[in-house]
CSV table of C-alpha atoms in Angstrom, one decimal:
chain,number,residue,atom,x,y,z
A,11,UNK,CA,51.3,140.3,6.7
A,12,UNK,CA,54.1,141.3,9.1
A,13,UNK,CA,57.3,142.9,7.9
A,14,UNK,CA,60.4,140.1,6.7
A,15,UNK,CA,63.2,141.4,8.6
A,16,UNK,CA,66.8,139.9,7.7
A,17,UNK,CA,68.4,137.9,10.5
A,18,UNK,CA,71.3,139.0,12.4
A,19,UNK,CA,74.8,137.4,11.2
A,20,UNK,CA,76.5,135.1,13.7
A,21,UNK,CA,79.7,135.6,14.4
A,22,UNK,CA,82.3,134.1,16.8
A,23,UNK,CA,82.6,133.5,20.7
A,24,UNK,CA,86.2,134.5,20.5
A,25,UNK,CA,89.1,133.5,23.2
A,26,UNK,CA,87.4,135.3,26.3
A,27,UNK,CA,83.5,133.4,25.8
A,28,UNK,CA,84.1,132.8,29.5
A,29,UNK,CA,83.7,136.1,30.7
A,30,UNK,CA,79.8,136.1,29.6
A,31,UNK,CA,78.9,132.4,29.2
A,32,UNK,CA,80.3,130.6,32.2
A,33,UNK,CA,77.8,129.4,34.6
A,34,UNK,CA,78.7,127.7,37.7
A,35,UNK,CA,75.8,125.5,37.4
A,36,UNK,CA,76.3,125.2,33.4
A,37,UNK,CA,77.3,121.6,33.3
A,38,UNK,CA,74.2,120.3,35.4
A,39,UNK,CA,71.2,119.5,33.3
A,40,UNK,CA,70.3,117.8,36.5
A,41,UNK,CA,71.3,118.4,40.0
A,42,UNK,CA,74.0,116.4,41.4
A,43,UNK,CA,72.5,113.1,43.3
A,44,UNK,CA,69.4,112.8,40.6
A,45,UNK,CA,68.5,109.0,40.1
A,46,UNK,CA,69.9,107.6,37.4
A,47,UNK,CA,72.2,110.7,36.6
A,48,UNK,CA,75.5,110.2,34.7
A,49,UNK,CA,78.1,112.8,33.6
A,50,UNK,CA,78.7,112.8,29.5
A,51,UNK,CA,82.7,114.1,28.5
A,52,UNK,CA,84.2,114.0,26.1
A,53,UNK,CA,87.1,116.4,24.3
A,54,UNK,CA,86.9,119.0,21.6
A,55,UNK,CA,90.0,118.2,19.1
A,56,UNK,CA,90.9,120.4,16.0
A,57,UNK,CA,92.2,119.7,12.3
A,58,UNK,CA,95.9,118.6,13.7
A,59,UNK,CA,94.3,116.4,16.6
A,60,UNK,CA,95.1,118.9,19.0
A,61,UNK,CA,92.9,119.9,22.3
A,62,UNK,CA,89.7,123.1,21.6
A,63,UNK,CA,90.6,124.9,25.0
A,64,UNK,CA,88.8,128.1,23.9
A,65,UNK,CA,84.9,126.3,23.0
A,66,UNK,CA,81.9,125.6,24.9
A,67,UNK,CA,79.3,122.8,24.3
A,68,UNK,CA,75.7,123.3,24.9
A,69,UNK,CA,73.1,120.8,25.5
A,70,UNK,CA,69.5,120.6,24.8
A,71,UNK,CA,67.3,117.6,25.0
A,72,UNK,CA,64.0,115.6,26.1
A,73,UNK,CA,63.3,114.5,30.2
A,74,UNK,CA,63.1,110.7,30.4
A,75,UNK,CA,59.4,110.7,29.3
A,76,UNK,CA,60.5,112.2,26.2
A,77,UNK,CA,58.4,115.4,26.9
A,78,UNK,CA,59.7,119.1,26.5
A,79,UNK,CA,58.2,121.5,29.1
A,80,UNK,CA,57.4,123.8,26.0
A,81,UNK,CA,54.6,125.5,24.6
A,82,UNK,CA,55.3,124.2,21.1
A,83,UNK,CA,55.7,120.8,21.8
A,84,UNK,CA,52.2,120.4,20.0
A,85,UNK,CA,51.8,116.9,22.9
A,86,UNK,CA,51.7,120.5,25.7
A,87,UNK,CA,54.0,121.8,27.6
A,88,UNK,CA,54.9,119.3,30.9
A,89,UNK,CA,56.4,120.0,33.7
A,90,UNK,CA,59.2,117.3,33.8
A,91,UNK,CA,58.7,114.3,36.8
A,92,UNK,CA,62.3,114.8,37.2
A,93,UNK,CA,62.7,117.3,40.4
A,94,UNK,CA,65.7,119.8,39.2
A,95,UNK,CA,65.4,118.9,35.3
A,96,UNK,CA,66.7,121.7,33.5
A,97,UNK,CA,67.0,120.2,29.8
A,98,UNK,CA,70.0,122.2,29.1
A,99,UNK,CA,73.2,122.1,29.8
A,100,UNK,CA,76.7,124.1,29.3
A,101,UNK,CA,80.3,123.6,29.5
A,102,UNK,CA,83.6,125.0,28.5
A,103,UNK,CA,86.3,123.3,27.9
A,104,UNK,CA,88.9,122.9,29.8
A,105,UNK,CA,93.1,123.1,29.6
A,106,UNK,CA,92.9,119.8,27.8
A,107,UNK,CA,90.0,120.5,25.9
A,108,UNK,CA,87.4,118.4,28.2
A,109,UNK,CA,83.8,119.1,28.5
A,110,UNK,CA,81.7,117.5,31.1
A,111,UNK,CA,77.6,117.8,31.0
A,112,UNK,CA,75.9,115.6,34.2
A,113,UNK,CA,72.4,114.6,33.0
A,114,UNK,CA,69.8,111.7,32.9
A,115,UNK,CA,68.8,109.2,29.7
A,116,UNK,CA,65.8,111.3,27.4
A,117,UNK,CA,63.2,109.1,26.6
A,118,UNK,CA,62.9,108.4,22.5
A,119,UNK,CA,60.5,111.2,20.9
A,120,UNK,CA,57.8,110.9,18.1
A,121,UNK,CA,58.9,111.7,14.7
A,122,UNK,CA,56.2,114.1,12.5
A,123,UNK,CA,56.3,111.4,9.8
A,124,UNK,CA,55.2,108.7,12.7
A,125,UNK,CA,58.7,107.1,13.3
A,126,UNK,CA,60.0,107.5,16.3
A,127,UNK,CA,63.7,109.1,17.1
A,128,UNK,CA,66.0,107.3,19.2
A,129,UNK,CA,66.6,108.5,22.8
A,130,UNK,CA,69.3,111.6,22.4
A,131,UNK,CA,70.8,115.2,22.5
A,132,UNK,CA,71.3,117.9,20.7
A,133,UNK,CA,74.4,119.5,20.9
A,134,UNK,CA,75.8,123.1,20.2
A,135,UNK,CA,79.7,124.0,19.8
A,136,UNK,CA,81.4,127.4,19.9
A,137,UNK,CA,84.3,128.6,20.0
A,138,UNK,CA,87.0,130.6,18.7
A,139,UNK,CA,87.9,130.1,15.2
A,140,UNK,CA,84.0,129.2,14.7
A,141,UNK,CA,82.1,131.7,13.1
A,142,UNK,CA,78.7,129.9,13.6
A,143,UNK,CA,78.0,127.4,16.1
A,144,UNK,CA,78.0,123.8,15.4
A,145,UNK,CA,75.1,121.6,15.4
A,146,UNK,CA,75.6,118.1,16.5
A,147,UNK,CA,73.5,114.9,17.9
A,148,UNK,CA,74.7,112.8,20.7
A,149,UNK,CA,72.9,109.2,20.3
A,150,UNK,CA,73.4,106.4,23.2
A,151,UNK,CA,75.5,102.9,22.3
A,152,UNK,CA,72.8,100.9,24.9
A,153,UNK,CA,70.2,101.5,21.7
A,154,UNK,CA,71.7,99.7,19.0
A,155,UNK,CA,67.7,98.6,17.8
A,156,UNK,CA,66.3,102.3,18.1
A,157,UNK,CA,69.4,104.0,16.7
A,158,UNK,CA,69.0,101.9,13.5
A,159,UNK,CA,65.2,103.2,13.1
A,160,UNK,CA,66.5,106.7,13.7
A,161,UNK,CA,64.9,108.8,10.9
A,162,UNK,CA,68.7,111.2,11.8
A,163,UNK,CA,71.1,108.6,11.7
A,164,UNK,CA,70.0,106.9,9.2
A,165,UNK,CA,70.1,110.3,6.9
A,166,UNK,CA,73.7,110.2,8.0
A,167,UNK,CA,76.2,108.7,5.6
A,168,UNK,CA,76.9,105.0,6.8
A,169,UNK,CA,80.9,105.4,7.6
A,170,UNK,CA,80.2,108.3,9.7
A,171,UNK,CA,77.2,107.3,11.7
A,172,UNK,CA,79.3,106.0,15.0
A,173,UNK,CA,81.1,109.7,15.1
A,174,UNK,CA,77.2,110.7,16.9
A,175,UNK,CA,77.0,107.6,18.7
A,176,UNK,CA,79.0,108.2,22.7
A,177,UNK,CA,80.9,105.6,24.1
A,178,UNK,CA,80.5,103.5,27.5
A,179,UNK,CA,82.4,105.2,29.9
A,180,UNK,CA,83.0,104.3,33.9
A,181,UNK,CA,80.7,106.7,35.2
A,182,UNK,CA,79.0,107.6,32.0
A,183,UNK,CA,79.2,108.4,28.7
A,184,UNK,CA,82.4,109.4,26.3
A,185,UNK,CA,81.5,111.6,23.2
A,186,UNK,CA,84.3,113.0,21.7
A,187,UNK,CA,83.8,116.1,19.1
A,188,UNK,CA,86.3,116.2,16.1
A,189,UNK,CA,86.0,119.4,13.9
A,190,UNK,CA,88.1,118.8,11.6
A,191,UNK,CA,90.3,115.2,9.9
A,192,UNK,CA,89.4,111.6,10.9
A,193,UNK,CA,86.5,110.8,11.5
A,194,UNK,CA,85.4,114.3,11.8
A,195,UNK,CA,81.9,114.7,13.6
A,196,UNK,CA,79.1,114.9,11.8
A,197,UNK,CA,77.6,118.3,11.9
A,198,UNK,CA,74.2,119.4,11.0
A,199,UNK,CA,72.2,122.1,9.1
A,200,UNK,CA,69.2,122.6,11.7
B,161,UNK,CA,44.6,132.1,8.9
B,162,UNK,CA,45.7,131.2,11.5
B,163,UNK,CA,49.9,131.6,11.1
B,164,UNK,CA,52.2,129.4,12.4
B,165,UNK,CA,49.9,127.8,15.2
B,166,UNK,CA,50.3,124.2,16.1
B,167,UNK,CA,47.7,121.6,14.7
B,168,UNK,CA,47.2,118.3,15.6
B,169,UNK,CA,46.6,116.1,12.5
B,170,UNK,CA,46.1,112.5,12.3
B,171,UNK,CA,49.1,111.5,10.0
B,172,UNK,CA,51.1,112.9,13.1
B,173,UNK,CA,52.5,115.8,14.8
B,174,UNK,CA,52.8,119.3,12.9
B,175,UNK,CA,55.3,120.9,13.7
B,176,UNK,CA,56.0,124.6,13.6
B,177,UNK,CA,59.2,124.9,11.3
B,178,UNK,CA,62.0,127.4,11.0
B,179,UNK,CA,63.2,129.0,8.2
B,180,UNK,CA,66.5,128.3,7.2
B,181,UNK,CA,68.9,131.7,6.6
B,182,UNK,CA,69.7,132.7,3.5
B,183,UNK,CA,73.5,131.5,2.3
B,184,UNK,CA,74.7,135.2,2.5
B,185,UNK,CA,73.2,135.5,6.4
B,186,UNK,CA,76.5,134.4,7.9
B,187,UNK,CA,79.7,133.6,7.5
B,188,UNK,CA,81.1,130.7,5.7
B,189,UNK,CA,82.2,128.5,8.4
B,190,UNK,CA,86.2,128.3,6.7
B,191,UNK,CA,87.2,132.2,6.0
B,192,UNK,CA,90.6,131.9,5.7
B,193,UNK,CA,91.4,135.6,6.5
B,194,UNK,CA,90.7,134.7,9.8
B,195,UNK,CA,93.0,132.0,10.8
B,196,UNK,CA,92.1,130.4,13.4
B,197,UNK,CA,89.2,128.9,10.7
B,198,UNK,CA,91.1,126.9,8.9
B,199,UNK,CA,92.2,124.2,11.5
B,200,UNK,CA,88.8,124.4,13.4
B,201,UNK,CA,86.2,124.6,10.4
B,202,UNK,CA,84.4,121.5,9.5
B,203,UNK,CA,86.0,120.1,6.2
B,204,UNK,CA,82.9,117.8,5.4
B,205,UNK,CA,79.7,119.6,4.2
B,206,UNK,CA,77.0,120.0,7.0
B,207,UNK,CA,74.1,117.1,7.1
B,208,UNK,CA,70.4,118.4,6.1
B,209,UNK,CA,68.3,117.9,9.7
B,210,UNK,CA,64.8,118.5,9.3
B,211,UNK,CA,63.5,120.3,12.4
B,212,UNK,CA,62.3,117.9,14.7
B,213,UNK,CA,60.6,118.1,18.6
B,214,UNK,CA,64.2,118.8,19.6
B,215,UNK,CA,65.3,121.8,17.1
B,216,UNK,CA,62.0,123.4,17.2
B,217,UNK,CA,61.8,123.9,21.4
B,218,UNK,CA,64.9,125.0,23.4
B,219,UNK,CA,65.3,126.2,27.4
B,220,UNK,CA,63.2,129.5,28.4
B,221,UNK,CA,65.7,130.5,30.8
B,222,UNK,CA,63.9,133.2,33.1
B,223,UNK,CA,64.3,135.1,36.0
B,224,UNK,CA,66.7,132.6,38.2
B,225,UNK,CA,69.4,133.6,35.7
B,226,UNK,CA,69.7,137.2,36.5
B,227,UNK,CA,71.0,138.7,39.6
B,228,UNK,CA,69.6,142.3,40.8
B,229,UNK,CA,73.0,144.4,38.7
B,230,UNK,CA,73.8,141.8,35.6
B,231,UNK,CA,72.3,144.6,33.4
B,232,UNK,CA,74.3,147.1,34.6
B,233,UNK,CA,77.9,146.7,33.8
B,234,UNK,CA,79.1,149.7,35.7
B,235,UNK,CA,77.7,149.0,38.8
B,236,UNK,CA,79.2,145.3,39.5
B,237,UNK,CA,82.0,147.2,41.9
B,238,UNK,CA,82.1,149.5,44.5
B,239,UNK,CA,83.5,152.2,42.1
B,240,UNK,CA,82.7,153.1,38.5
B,241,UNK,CA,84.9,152.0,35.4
B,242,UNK,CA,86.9,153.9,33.4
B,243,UNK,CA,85.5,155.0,30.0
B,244,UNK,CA,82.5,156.4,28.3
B,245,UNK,CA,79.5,155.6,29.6
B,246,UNK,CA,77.1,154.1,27.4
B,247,UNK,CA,73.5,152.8,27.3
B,248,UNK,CA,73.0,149.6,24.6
B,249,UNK,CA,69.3,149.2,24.5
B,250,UNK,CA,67.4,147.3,20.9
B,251,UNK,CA,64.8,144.9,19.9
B,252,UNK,CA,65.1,141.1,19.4
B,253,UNK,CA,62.6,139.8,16.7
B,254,UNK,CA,62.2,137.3,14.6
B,255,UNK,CA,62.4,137.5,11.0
B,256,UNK,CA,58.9,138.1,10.7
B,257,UNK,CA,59.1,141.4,13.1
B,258,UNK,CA,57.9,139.2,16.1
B,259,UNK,CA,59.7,140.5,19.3
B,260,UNK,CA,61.0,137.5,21.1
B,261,UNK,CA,59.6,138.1,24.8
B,262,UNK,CA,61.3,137.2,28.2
B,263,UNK,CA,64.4,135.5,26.4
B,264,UNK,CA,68.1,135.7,28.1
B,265,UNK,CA,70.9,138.2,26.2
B,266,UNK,CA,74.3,137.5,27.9
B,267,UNK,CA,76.9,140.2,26.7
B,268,UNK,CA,80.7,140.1,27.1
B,269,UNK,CA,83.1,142.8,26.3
B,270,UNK,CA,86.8,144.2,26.4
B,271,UNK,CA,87.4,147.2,29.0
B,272,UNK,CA,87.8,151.1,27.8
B,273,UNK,CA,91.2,150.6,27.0
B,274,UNK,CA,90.8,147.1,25.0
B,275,UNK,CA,91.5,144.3,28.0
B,276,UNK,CA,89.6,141.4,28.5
B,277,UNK,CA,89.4,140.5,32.5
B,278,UNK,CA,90.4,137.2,31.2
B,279,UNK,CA,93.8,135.3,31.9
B,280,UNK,CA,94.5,134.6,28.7
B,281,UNK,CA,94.5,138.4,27.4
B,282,UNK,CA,98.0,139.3,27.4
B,283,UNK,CA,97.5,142.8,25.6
B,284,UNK,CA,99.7,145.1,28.3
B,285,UNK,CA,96.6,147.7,28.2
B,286,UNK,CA,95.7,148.0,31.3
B,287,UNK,CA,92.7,146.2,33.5
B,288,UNK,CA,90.2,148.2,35.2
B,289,UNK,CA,89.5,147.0,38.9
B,290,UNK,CA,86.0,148.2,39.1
B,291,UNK,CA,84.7,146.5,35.1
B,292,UNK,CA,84.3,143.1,35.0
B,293,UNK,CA,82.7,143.1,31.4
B,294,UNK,CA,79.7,140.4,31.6
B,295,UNK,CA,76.5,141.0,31.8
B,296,UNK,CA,73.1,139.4,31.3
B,297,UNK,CA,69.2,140.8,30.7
B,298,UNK,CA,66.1,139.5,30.0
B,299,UNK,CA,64.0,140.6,26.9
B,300,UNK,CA,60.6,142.5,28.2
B,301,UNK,CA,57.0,141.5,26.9
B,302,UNK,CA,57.6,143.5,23.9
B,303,UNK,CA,61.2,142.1,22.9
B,304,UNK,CA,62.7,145.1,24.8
B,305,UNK,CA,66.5,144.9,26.9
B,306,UNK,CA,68.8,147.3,28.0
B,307,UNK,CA,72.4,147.3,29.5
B,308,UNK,CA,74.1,150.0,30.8
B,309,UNK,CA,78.3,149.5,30.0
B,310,UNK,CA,80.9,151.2,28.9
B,311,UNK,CA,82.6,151.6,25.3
B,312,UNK,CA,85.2,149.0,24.8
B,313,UNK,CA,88.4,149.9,22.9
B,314,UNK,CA,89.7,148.3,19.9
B,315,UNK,CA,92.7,146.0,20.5
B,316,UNK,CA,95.3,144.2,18.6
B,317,UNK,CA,95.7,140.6,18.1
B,318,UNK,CA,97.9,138.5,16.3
B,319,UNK,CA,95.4,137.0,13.4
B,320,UNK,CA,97.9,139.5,10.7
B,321,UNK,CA,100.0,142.0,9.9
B,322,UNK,CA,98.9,144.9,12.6
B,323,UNK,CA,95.3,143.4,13.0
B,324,UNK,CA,93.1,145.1,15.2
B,325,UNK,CA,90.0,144.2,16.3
B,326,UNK,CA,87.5,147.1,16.4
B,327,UNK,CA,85.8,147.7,19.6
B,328,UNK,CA,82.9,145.2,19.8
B,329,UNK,CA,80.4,143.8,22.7
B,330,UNK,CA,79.3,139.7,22.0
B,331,UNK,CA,75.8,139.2,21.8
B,332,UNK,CA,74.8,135.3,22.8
B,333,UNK,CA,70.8,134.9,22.8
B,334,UNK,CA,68.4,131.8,22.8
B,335,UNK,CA,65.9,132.7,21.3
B,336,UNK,CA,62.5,130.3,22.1
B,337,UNK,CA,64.0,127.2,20.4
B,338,UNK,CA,67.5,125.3,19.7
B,339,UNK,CA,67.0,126.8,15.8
B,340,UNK,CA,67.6,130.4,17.5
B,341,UNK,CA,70.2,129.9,19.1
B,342,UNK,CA,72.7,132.9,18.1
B,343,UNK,CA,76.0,134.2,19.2
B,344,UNK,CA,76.9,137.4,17.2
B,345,UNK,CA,78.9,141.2,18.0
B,346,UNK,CA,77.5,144.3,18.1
B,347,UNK,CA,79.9,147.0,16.4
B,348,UNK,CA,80.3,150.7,16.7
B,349,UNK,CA,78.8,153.0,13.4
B,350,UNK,CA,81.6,154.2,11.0
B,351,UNK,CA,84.6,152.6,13.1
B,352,UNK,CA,87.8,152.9,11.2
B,353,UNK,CA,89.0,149.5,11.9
B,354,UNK,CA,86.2,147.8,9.7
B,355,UNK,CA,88.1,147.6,7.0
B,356,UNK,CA,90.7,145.3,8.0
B,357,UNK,CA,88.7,143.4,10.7
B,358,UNK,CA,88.1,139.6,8.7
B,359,UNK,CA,86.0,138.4,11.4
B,360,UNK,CA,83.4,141.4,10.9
B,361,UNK,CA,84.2,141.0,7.2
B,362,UNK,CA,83.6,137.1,7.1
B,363,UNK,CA,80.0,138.3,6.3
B,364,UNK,CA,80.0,138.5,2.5
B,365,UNK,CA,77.0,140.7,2.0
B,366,UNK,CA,77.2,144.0,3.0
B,367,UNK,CA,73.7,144.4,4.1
B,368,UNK,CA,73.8,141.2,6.5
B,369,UNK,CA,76.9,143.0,7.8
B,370,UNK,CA,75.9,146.3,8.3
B,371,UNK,CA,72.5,144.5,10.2
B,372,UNK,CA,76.0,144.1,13.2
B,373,UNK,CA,76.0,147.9,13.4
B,374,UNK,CA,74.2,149.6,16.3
B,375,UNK,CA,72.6,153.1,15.5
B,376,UNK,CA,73.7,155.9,17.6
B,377,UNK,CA,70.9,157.0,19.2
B,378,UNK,CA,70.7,160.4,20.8
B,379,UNK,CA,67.3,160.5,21.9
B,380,UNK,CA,67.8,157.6,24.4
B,381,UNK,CA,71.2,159.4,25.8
B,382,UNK,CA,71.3,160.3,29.1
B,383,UNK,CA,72.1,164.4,29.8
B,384,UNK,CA,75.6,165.0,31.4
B,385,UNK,CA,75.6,160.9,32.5
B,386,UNK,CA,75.8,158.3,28.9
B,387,UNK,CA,75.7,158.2,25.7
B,388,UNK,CA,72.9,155.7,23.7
B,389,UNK,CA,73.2,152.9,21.2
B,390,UNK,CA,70.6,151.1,19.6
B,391,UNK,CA,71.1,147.7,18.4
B,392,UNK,CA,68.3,145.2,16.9
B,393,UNK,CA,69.0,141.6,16.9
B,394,UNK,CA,67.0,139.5,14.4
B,395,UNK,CA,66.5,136.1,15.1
B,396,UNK,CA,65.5,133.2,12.5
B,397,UNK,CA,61.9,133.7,11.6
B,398,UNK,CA,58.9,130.4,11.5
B,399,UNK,CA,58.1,129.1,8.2
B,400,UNK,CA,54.4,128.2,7.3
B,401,UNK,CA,53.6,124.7,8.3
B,402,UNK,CA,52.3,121.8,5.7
B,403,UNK,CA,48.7,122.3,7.1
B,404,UNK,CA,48.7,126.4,6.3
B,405,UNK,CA,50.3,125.5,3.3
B,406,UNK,CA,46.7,123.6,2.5
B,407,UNK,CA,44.9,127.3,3.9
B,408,UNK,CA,46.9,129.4,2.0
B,409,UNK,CA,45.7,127.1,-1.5
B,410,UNK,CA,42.3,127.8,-0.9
C-alpha cells in the first residue's frame, strides 16, 4: 500500500503567465501547411462583457483517427499519421482578448460505456483572477448527428449546450469563452 | 493485485480514473478577498465530467522543450543577477507517492527586488538586465528537478489597502494526463506577508496551504555559492478502476 499524499493547491497564473508559459510554437497543434488544418479563435470575455487580456487557453485532444499517442489509451499508444501532430496546443490572449489555436478535426473516440463521443477538444483556461484552471469542451457545428449522441453534451443542461458548440468561421472555427453572465460557458469538473 | 493497470473487458474500455481532490484542496474558484475573482469566476456551478480517453491522457512533452540553460535562471545572460542565489530542487508525485517521471515544470518569477520583466509591471523597483525570470526542467526517472534562480522579493499590488504579495516562484506542471494539469506557487517558510496575502490564503485549510511552502533545506546548499529550498509538488493521484474494484471483493 503506498503512502496517500495530499495534493498540491492550485493557485493562479497571475498578470505576468507570459514570462514562463509563452511558446512561440504554442498555438500550433499542427504545423503550418498540414492538410486539412484550420485555425480555432475565439475571445475570452469577463462578468461585464469585457476582453481576458491576462489568460491563456490550452488545448488537448485526439489526431483524426481518434487515437492518443499514449500509454494509457488502453487501444495502445499510436504514433499519429499526421506528420507534425502535437495534440496540444497553447495560446495567450491577446490585447483584445483573442486566442488563436491552428489544428486539424479529431476523429470521434469510444466512450467506456460503448457510446461513442463526438469529434472534439478539451480545453484549459487560466488566467489572472482564476484560482484554478477552467475546464471546458470545444465540440464542432459540422456534427449536429454525433453531438446529439454525445454521452458530454447531453449531461449538459439543454439551454446551455451551444455555449460548447464553435461557430463556422472563414478560415475556421469561432469559440468564444464567457466566464462569467450570459450565456456563460459551460465549465467542467474533470 | 494488480493496481491501476489497464484491462481490456468486453462491456468496453476500462479506463484508469483519477481521483477527484478533496473540496478543501484548492481554492474556491470566487474568493472575494481577491478581486480580480469576482468578475472572472464562473457564476454557474461546474458540470460533473466523468473521465474519459481525453481527461485521462494529456501531452508528454519531452526533451524538444528544453534548451541547454532553461534550468538555470542565473545563467540566461552574460552576467549574473542581482540577489540571493538559490537552488529550488523537490519531488512531483502523485497522491499515491508515485513520482511523476520525465514530465515538464515551467517556473516564472519576479526579480530580487520584486519586478516582473513584463511590460505590464509598473512597480518602479528596478529590472535586472542579466534575470529574465522563466525557466523550464524536466522531472528525472525518479520524479526529481532542480532549478537554480534567485530569491524573488515581495511586491505591492493594488488588490487592497497596502497589499503585498509575498515573494513567490509559479509552478505550471502537466502531469501524465489532462486531470494533472496544475498551475500553483511555491512560497518562502515563515514569510511575514502570509498573513495578509488572499491569494495564498484563498486555500481554506491550513494544511493544503502549508503543502505551498518549500522547506529550507541546508544540506542541499551550496558552500560560499546558494542557498537550498526544497519543494514537493503533489499531483492528483489514480483511483481503483471498476475491474479492481471486483479484485479487491474477493
Amino acid at each position: 500500500m503506498s503512502e496517500r499524499l495530499g495534493v498540491t493547491p492550485a493557485q493562479t497564473v497571475g498578470p505576468y503567465l507570459h514570462i514562463g508559459l509563452r511558446w512561440p510554437d504554442g498555438p500550433y497543434v499542427v504545423p503550418e501547411g498540414t492538410p486539412g488544418a484550420f485555425w480555432i479563435r475565439g475571445r475570452i470575455l469577463d462578468g461585464a462583457g469585457e476582453p481576458v487580456v491576462d489568460a491563456l487557453v490550452e488545448s488537448w485532444q485526439a489526431d483524426p483517427d481518434g487515437r492518443f499517442d499514449h500509454p494509457d489509451d488502453p487501444r495502445g499508444a499510436r504514433q499519429p499519421a499526421l506528420a507534425g501532430f502535437r495534440g496540444f496546443g497553447r495560446s495567450e490572449t491577446d490585447g483584445q482578448g483573442w486566442y488563436e489555436l491552428l489544428t486539424v478535426k479529431p476523429g470521434p473516440l469510444p466512450d467506456p460505456d460503448g457510446g461513442t463521443e463526438a469529434p472534439h477538444l478539451a480545453l484549459s483556461v487560466l488566467g489572472r483572477g482564476l484560482l484554478h484552471r477552467l475546464a471546458t469542451r470545444l465540440y464542432f457545428p459540422d456534427e449536429p448527428a454525433a453531438n446529439g449522441d454525445d454521452p458530454v453534451l447531453r449531461s449538459v443542461d439543454a439551454d446551455r449546450r451551444d455555449t460548447l458548440i464553435a461557430s463556422p468561421a472563414p478560415d475556421g472555427l469561432r469559440f468564444d469563452i464567457r466566464l462569467q453572465g450570459d450565456r456563460e460557458t459551460v465549465f467542467f469538473a474533470v | 493485485m494488480t493496481q491501476n493497470s489497464v484491462h481490456p473487458a468486453d462491456a468496453g474500455l476500462v479506463l484508469p480514473q483519477y481521483r477527484r481532490d478533496d473540496i478543501d484542496a484548492h481554492p474556491p474558484l470566487l474568493s472575494p478577498g481577491y478581486k480580480s475573482t469576482v468578475g472572472r469566476a464562473p457564476k454557474q456551478p461546474l458540470t460533473y465530467l466523468p473521465q474519459r480517453l481525453t481527461e485521462i491522457t494529456g501531452p508528454l512533452l519531452g526533451e524538444g522543450r528544453l534548451g541547454d540553460l532553461d534550468h538555470d535562471l542565473t545563467r540566461q545572460h552574460d552576467g549574473e543577477p542581482q540577489g540571493q542565489r538559490i537552488i529550488v530542487h523537490g519531488r512531483v508525485r502523485d497522491g499515491d507517492g508515485r513520482p511523476v517521471p520525465h514530465t515538464l515544470v515551467e517556473i516564472w518569477q519576479a526579480n530580487a527586488a520584486g519586478r516582473y520583466r513584463h511590460a505590464s509591471d509598473t512597480w518602479p523597483a528596478p529590472l535586472d538586465p542579466h534575470f529574465e525570470g522563466g525557466g523550464r526542467a524536466l522531472t528525472d526517472e525518479r520524479g526529481r528537478y532542480r532549478f537554480i534562480t534567485v530569491q524573488p522579493g515581495a511586491y505591492p499590488w493594488r488588490n487592497h489597502d497596502n497589499a503585498w504579495r509575498p515573494a513567490h516562484i509559479h509552478f505550471s506542471l502537466f502531469g501524465r494526463a489532462f486531470t494533472q494539469r496544475l498551475v500553483t506557487q511555491m512560497y518562502f517558510p515563515g514569510d511575514p506577508l502570509f498573513f495578509q496575502d488572499p491569494i495564498f490564503n484563498s486555500v481554506r485549510d491550513p494544511d493544503a496551504r502549508n503543502r505551498m511552502v518549500a522547506r529550507y533545506d541546508h544540506a542541499t546548499t551550496v558552500p560560499e555559492w546558494a542557498l537550498a529550498y526544497e519543494f514537493d509538488i503533489v499531483l492528483r493521484g489514480r483511483a481503483s478502476t471498476p475491474f479492481e474494484g471486483e479484485d479487491d471483493d474477493e
